[in-house]
Short mmCIF file of N, CA, C and O in Angstrom, two decimals:
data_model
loop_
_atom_site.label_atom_id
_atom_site.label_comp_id
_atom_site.label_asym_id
_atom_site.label_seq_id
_atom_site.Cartn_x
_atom_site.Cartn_y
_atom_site.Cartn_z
N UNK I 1 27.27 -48.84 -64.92
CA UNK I 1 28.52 -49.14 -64.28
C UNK I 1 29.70 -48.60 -65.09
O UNK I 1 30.71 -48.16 -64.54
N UNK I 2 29.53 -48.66 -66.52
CA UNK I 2 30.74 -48.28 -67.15
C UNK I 2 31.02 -46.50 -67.25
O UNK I 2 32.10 -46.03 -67.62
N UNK I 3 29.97 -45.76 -66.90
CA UNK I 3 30.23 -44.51 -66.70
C UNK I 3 30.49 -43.62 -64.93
O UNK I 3 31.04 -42.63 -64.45
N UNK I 4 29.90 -44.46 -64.64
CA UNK I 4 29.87 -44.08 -63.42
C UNK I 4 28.64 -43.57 -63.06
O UNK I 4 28.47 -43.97 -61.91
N UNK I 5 27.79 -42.99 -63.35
CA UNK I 5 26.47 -42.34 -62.91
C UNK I 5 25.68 -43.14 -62.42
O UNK I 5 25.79 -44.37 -62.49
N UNK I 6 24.38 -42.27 -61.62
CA UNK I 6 23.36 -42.90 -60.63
C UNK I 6 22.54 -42.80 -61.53
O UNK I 6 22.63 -42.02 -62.48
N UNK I 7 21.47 -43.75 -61.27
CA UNK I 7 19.93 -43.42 -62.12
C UNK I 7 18.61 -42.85 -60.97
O UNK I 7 18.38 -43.32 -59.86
N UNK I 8 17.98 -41.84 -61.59
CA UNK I 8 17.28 -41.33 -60.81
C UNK I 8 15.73 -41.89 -61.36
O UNK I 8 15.26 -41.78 -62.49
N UNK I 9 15.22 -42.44 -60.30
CA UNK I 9 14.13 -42.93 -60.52
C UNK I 9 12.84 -42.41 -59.62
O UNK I 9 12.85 -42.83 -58.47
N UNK I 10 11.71 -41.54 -60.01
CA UNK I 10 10.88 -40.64 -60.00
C UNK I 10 9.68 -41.16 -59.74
O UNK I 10 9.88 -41.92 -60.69
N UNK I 11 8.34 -41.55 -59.27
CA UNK I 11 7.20 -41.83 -59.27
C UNK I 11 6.13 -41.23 -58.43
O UNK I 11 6.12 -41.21 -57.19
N UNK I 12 4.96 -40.58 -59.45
CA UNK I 12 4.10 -38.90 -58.79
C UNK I 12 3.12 -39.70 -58.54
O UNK I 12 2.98 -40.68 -59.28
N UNK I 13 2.63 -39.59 -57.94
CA UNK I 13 1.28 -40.16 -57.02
C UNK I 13 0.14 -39.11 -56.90
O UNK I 13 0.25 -38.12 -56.18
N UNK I 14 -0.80 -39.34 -57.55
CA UNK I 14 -1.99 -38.25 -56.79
C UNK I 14 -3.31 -38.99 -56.78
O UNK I 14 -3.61 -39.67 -57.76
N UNK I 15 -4.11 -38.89 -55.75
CA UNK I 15 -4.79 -39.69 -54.75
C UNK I 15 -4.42 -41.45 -55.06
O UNK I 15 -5.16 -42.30 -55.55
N UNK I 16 -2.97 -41.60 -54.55
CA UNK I 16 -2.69 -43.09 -54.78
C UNK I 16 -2.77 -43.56 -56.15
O UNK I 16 -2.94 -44.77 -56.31
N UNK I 17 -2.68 -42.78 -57.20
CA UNK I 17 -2.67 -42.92 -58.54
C UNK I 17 -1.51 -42.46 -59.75
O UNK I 17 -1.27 -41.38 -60.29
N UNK I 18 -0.85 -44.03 -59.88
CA UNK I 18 0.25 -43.17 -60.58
C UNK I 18 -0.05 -41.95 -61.85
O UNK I 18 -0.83 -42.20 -62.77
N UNK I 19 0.67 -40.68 -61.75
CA UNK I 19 0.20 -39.43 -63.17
C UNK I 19 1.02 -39.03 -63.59
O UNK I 19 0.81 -38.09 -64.36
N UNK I 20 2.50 -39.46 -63.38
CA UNK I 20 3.78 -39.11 -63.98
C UNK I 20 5.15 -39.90 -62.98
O UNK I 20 5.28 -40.01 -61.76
N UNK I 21 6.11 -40.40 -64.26
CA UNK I 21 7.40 -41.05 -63.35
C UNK I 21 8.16 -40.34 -64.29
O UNK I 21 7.70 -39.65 -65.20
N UNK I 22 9.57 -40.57 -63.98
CA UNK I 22 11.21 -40.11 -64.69
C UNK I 22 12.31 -41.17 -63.96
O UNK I 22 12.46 -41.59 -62.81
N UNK I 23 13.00 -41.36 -65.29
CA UNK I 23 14.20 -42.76 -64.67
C UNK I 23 14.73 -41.91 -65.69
O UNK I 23 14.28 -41.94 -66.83
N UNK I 24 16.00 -40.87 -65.23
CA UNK I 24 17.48 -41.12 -66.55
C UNK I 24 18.44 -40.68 -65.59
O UNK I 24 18.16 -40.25 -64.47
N UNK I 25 19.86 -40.85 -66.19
CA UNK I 25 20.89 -40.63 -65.76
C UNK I 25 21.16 -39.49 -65.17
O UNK I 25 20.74 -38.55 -65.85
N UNK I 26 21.88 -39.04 -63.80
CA UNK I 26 22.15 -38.01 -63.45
C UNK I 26 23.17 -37.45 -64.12
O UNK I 26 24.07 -38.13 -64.59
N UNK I 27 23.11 -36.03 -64.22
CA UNK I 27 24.38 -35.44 -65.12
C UNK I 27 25.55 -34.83 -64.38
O UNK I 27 26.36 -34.13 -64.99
N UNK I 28 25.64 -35.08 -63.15
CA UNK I 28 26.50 -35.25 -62.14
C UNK I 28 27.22 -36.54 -62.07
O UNK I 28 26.67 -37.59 -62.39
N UNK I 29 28.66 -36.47 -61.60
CA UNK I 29 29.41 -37.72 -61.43
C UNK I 29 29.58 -37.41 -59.53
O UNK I 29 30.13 -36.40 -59.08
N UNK I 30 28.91 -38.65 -58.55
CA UNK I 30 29.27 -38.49 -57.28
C UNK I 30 29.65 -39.32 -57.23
O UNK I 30 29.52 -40.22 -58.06
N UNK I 31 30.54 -39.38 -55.79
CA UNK I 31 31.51 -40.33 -55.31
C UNK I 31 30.75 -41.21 -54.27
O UNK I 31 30.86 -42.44 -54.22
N UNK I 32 30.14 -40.62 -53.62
CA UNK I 32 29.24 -41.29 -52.39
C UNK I 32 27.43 -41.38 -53.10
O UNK I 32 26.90 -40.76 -54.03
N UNK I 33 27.03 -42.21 -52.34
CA UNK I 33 26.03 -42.16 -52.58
C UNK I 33 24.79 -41.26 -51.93
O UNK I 33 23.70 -40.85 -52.34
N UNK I 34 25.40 -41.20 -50.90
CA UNK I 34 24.45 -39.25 -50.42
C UNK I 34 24.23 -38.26 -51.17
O UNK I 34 23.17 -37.64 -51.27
N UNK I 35 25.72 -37.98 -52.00
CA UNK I 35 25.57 -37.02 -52.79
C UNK I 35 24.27 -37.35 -54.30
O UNK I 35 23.25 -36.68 -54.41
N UNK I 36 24.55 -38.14 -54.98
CA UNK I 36 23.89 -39.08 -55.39
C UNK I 36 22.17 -39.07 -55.17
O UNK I 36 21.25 -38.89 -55.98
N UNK I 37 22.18 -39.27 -54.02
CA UNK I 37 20.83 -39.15 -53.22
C UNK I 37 19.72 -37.73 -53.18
O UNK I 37 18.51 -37.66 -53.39
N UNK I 38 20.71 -36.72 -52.82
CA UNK I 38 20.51 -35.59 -52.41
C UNK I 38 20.26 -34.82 -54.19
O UNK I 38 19.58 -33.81 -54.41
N UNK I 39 20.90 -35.53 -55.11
CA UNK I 39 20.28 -35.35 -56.50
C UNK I 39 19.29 -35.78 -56.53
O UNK I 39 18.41 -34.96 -56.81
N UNK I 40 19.05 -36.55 -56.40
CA UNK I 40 17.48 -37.41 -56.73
C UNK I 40 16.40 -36.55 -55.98
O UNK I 40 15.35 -36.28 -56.55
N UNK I 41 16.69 -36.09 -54.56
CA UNK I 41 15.75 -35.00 -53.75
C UNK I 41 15.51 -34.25 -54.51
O UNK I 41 14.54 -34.35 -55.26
N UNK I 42 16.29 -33.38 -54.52
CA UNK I 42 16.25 -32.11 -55.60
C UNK I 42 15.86 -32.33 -56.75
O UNK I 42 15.57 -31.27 -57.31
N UNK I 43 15.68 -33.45 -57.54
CA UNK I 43 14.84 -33.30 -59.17
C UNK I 43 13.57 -33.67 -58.55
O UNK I 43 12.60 -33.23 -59.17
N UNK I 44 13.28 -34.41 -57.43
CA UNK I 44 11.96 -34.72 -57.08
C UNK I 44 11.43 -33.40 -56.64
O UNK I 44 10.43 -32.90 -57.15
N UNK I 45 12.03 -32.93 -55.81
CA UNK I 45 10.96 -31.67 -55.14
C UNK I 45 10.96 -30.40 -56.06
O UNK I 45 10.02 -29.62 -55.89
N UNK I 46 12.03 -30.06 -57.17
CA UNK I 46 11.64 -29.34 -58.36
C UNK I 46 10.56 -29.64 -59.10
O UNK I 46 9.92 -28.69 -59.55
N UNK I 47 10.03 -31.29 -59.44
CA UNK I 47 9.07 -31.74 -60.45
C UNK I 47 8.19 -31.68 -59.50
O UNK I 47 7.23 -31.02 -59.89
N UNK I 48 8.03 -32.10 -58.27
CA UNK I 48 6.79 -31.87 -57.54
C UNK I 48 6.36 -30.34 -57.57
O UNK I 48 5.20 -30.08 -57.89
N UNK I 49 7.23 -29.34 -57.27
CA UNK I 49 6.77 -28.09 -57.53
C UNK I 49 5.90 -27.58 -58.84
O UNK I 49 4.75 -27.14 -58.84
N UNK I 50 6.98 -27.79 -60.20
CA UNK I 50 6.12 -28.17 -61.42
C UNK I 50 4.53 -28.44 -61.52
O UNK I 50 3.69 -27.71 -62.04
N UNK I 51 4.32 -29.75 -60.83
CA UNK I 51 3.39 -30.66 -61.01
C UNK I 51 2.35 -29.79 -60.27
O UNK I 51 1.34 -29.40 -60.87
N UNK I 52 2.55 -29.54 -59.20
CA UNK I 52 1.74 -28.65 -58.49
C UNK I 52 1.45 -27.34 -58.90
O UNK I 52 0.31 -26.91 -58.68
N UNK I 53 2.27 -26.61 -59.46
CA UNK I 53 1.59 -25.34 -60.46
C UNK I 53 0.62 -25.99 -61.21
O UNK I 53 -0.55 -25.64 -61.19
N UNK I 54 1.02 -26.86 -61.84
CA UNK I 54 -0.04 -27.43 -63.53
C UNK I 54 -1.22 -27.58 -62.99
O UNK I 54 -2.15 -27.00 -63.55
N UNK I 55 -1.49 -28.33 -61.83
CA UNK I 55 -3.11 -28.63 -60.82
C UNK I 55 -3.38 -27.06 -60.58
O UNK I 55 -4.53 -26.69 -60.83
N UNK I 56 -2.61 -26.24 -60.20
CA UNK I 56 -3.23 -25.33 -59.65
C UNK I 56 -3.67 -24.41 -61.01
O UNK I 56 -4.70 -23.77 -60.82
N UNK I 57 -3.17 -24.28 -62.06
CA UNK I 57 -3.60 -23.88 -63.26
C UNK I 57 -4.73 -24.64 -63.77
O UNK I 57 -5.56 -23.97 -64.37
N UNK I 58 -4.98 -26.06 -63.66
CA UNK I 58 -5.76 -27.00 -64.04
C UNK I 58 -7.02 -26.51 -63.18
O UNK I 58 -8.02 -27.13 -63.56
N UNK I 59 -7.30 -25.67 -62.20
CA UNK I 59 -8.09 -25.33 -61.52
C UNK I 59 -8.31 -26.79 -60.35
O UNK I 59 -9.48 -27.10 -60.11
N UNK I 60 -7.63 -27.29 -59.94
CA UNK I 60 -7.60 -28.93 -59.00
C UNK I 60 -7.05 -28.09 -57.55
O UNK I 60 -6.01 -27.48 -57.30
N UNK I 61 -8.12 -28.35 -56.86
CA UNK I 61 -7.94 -27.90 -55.16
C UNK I 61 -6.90 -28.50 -54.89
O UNK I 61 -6.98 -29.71 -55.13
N UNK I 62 -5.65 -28.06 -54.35
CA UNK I 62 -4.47 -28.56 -53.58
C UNK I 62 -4.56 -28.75 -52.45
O UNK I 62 -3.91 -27.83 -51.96
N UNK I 63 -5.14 -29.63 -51.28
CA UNK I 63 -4.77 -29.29 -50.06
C UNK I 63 -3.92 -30.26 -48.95
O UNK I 63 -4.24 -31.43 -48.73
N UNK I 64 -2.78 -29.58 -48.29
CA UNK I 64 -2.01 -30.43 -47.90
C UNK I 64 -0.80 -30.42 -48.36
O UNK I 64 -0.71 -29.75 -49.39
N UNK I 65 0.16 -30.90 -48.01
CA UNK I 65 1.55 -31.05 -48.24
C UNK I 65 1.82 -32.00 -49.19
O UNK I 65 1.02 -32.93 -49.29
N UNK I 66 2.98 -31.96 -50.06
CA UNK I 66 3.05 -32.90 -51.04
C UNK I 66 4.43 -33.77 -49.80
O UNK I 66 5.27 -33.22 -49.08
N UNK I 67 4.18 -35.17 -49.99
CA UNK I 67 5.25 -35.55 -49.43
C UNK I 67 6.60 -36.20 -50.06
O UNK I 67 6.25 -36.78 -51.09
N UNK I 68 7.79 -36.31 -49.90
CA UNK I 68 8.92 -36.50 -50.87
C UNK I 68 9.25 -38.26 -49.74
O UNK I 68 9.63 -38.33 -48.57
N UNK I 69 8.96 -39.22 -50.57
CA UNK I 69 9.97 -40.55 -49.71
C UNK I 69 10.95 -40.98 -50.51
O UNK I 69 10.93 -41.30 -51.70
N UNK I 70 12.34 -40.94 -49.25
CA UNK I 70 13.10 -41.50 -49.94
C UNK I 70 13.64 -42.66 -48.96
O UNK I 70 13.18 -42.82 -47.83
N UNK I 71 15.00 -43.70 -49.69
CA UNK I 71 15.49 -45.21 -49.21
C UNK I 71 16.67 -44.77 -48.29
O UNK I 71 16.91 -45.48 -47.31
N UNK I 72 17.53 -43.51 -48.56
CA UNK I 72 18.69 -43.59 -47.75
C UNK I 72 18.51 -42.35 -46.57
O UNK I 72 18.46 -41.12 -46.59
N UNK I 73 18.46 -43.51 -45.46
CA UNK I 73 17.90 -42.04 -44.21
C UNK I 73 18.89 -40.91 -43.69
O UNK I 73 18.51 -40.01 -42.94
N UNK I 74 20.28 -41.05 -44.17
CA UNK I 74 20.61 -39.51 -43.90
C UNK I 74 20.49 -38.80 -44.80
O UNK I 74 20.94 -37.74 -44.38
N UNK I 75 19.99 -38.57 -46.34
CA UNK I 75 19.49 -37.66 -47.12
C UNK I 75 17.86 -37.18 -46.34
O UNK I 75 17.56 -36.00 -46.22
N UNK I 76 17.09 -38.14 -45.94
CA UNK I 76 15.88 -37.56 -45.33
C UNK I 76 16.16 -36.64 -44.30
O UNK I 76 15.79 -35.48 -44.45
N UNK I 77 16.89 -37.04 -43.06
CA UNK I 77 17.50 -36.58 -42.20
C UNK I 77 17.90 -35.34 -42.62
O UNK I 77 17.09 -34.49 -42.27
N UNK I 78 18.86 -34.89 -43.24
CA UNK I 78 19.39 -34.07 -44.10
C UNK I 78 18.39 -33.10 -43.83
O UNK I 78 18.24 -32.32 -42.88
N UNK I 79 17.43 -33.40 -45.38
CA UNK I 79 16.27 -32.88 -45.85
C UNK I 79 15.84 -31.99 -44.96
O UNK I 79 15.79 -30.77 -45.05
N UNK I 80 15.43 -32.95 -43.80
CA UNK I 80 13.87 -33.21 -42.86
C UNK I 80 14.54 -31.84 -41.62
O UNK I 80 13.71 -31.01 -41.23
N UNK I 81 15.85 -31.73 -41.14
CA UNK I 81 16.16 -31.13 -39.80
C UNK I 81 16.59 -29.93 -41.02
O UNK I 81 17.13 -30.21 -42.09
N UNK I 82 16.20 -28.49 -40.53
CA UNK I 82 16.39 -27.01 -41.06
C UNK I 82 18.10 -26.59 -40.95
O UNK I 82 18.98 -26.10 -41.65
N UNK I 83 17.89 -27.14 -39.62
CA UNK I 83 20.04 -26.44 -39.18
C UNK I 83 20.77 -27.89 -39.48
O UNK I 83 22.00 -27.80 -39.38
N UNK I 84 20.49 -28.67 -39.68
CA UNK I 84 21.07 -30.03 -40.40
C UNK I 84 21.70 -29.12 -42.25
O UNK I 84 21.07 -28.71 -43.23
N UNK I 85 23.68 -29.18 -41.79
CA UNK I 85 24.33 -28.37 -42.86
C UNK I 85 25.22 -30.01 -43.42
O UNK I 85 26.05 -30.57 -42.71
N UNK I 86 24.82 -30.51 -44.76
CA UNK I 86 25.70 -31.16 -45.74
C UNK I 86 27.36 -30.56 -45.68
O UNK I 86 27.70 -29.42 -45.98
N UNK I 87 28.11 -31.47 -45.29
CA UNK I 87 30.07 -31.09 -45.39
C UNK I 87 30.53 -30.28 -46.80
O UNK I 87 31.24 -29.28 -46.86
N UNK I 88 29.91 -31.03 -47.92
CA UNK I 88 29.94 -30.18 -49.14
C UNK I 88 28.93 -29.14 -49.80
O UNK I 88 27.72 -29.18 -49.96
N UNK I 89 30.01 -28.11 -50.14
CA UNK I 89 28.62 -27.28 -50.53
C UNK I 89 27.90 -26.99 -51.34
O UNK I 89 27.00 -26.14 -51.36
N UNK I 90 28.45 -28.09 -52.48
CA UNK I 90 27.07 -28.42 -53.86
C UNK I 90 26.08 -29.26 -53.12
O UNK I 90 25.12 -29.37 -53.87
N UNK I 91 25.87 -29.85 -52.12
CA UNK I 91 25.11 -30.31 -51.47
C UNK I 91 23.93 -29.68 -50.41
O UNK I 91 22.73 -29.87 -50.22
N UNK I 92 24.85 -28.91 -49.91
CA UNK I 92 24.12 -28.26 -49.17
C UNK I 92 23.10 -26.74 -50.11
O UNK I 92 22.09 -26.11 -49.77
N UNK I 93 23.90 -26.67 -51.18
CA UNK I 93 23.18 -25.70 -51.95
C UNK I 93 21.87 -26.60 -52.71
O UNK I 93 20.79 -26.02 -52.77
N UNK I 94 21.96 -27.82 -53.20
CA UNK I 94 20.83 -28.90 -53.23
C UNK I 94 19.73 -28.76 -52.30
O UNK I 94 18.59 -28.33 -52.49
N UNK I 95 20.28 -29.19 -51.29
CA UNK I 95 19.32 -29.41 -50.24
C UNK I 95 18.24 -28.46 -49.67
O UNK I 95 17.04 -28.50 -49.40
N UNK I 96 19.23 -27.62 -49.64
CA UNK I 96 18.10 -26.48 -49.00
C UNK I 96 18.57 -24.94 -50.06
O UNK I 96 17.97 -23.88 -49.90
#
C-alpha cells in the first residue's frame, strides 16, 4: 500500500501438480487495475513459454495447450477475443 504496486502472484501446474510459483512486486506503477492485470498475463504467458521450452529440452511430450486463468474477466476477455484492442497502448502492446 505504501508504494503503490500490485503483487503478481504465479502458480505452474503440470498434470495437476504444483512445479513452479512467483509472487513479487510489479515494476510498473498502474492506476487501474486492468492495467495491473494485463501485467500479471504477460509475466504468466512469458514463464509459461519458458517452462515449456525446458520440457521440451527435458525431452517431456507436450501435448495440448497450456491454459492461462485469470480473476478479472475483462483482462480474459481482452486476452481471449483477437480484434478485442486495450484504450492504452502499453497495454495493448502487453496483450497481444
Amino acid at each position: 500500500m505504501i508504494s503503490g504496486q500490485s503483487v503478481t502472484g504465479i502458480l505452474h501446474l503440470l498434470n495437476m501438480t504444483p512445479v513452479d510459483w512467483c509472487s513479487k512486486l510489479q515494476t510498473t506503477f498502474e492506476t487501474a487495475t486492468f492495467g495491473s492485470e494485463c501485467v500479471a498475463a504477460r509475466t504468466a504467458t512469458e514463464q509459461i513459454l519458458d517452462l515449456r521450452l525446458t520440457m521440451r529440452h527435458l525431452g517431456a511430450p507436450l501435448d495440448g495447450p497450456s491454459f492461462v486463468f485469470g480473476d478479472n474477466e475483462s483482462v480474459v476477455n481482452t486476452a481471449s477475443v483477437p480484434h478485442s484492442k486495450p484504450h492504452k497502448r502499453h497495454n495493448a502492446l502487453s496483450c497481444h
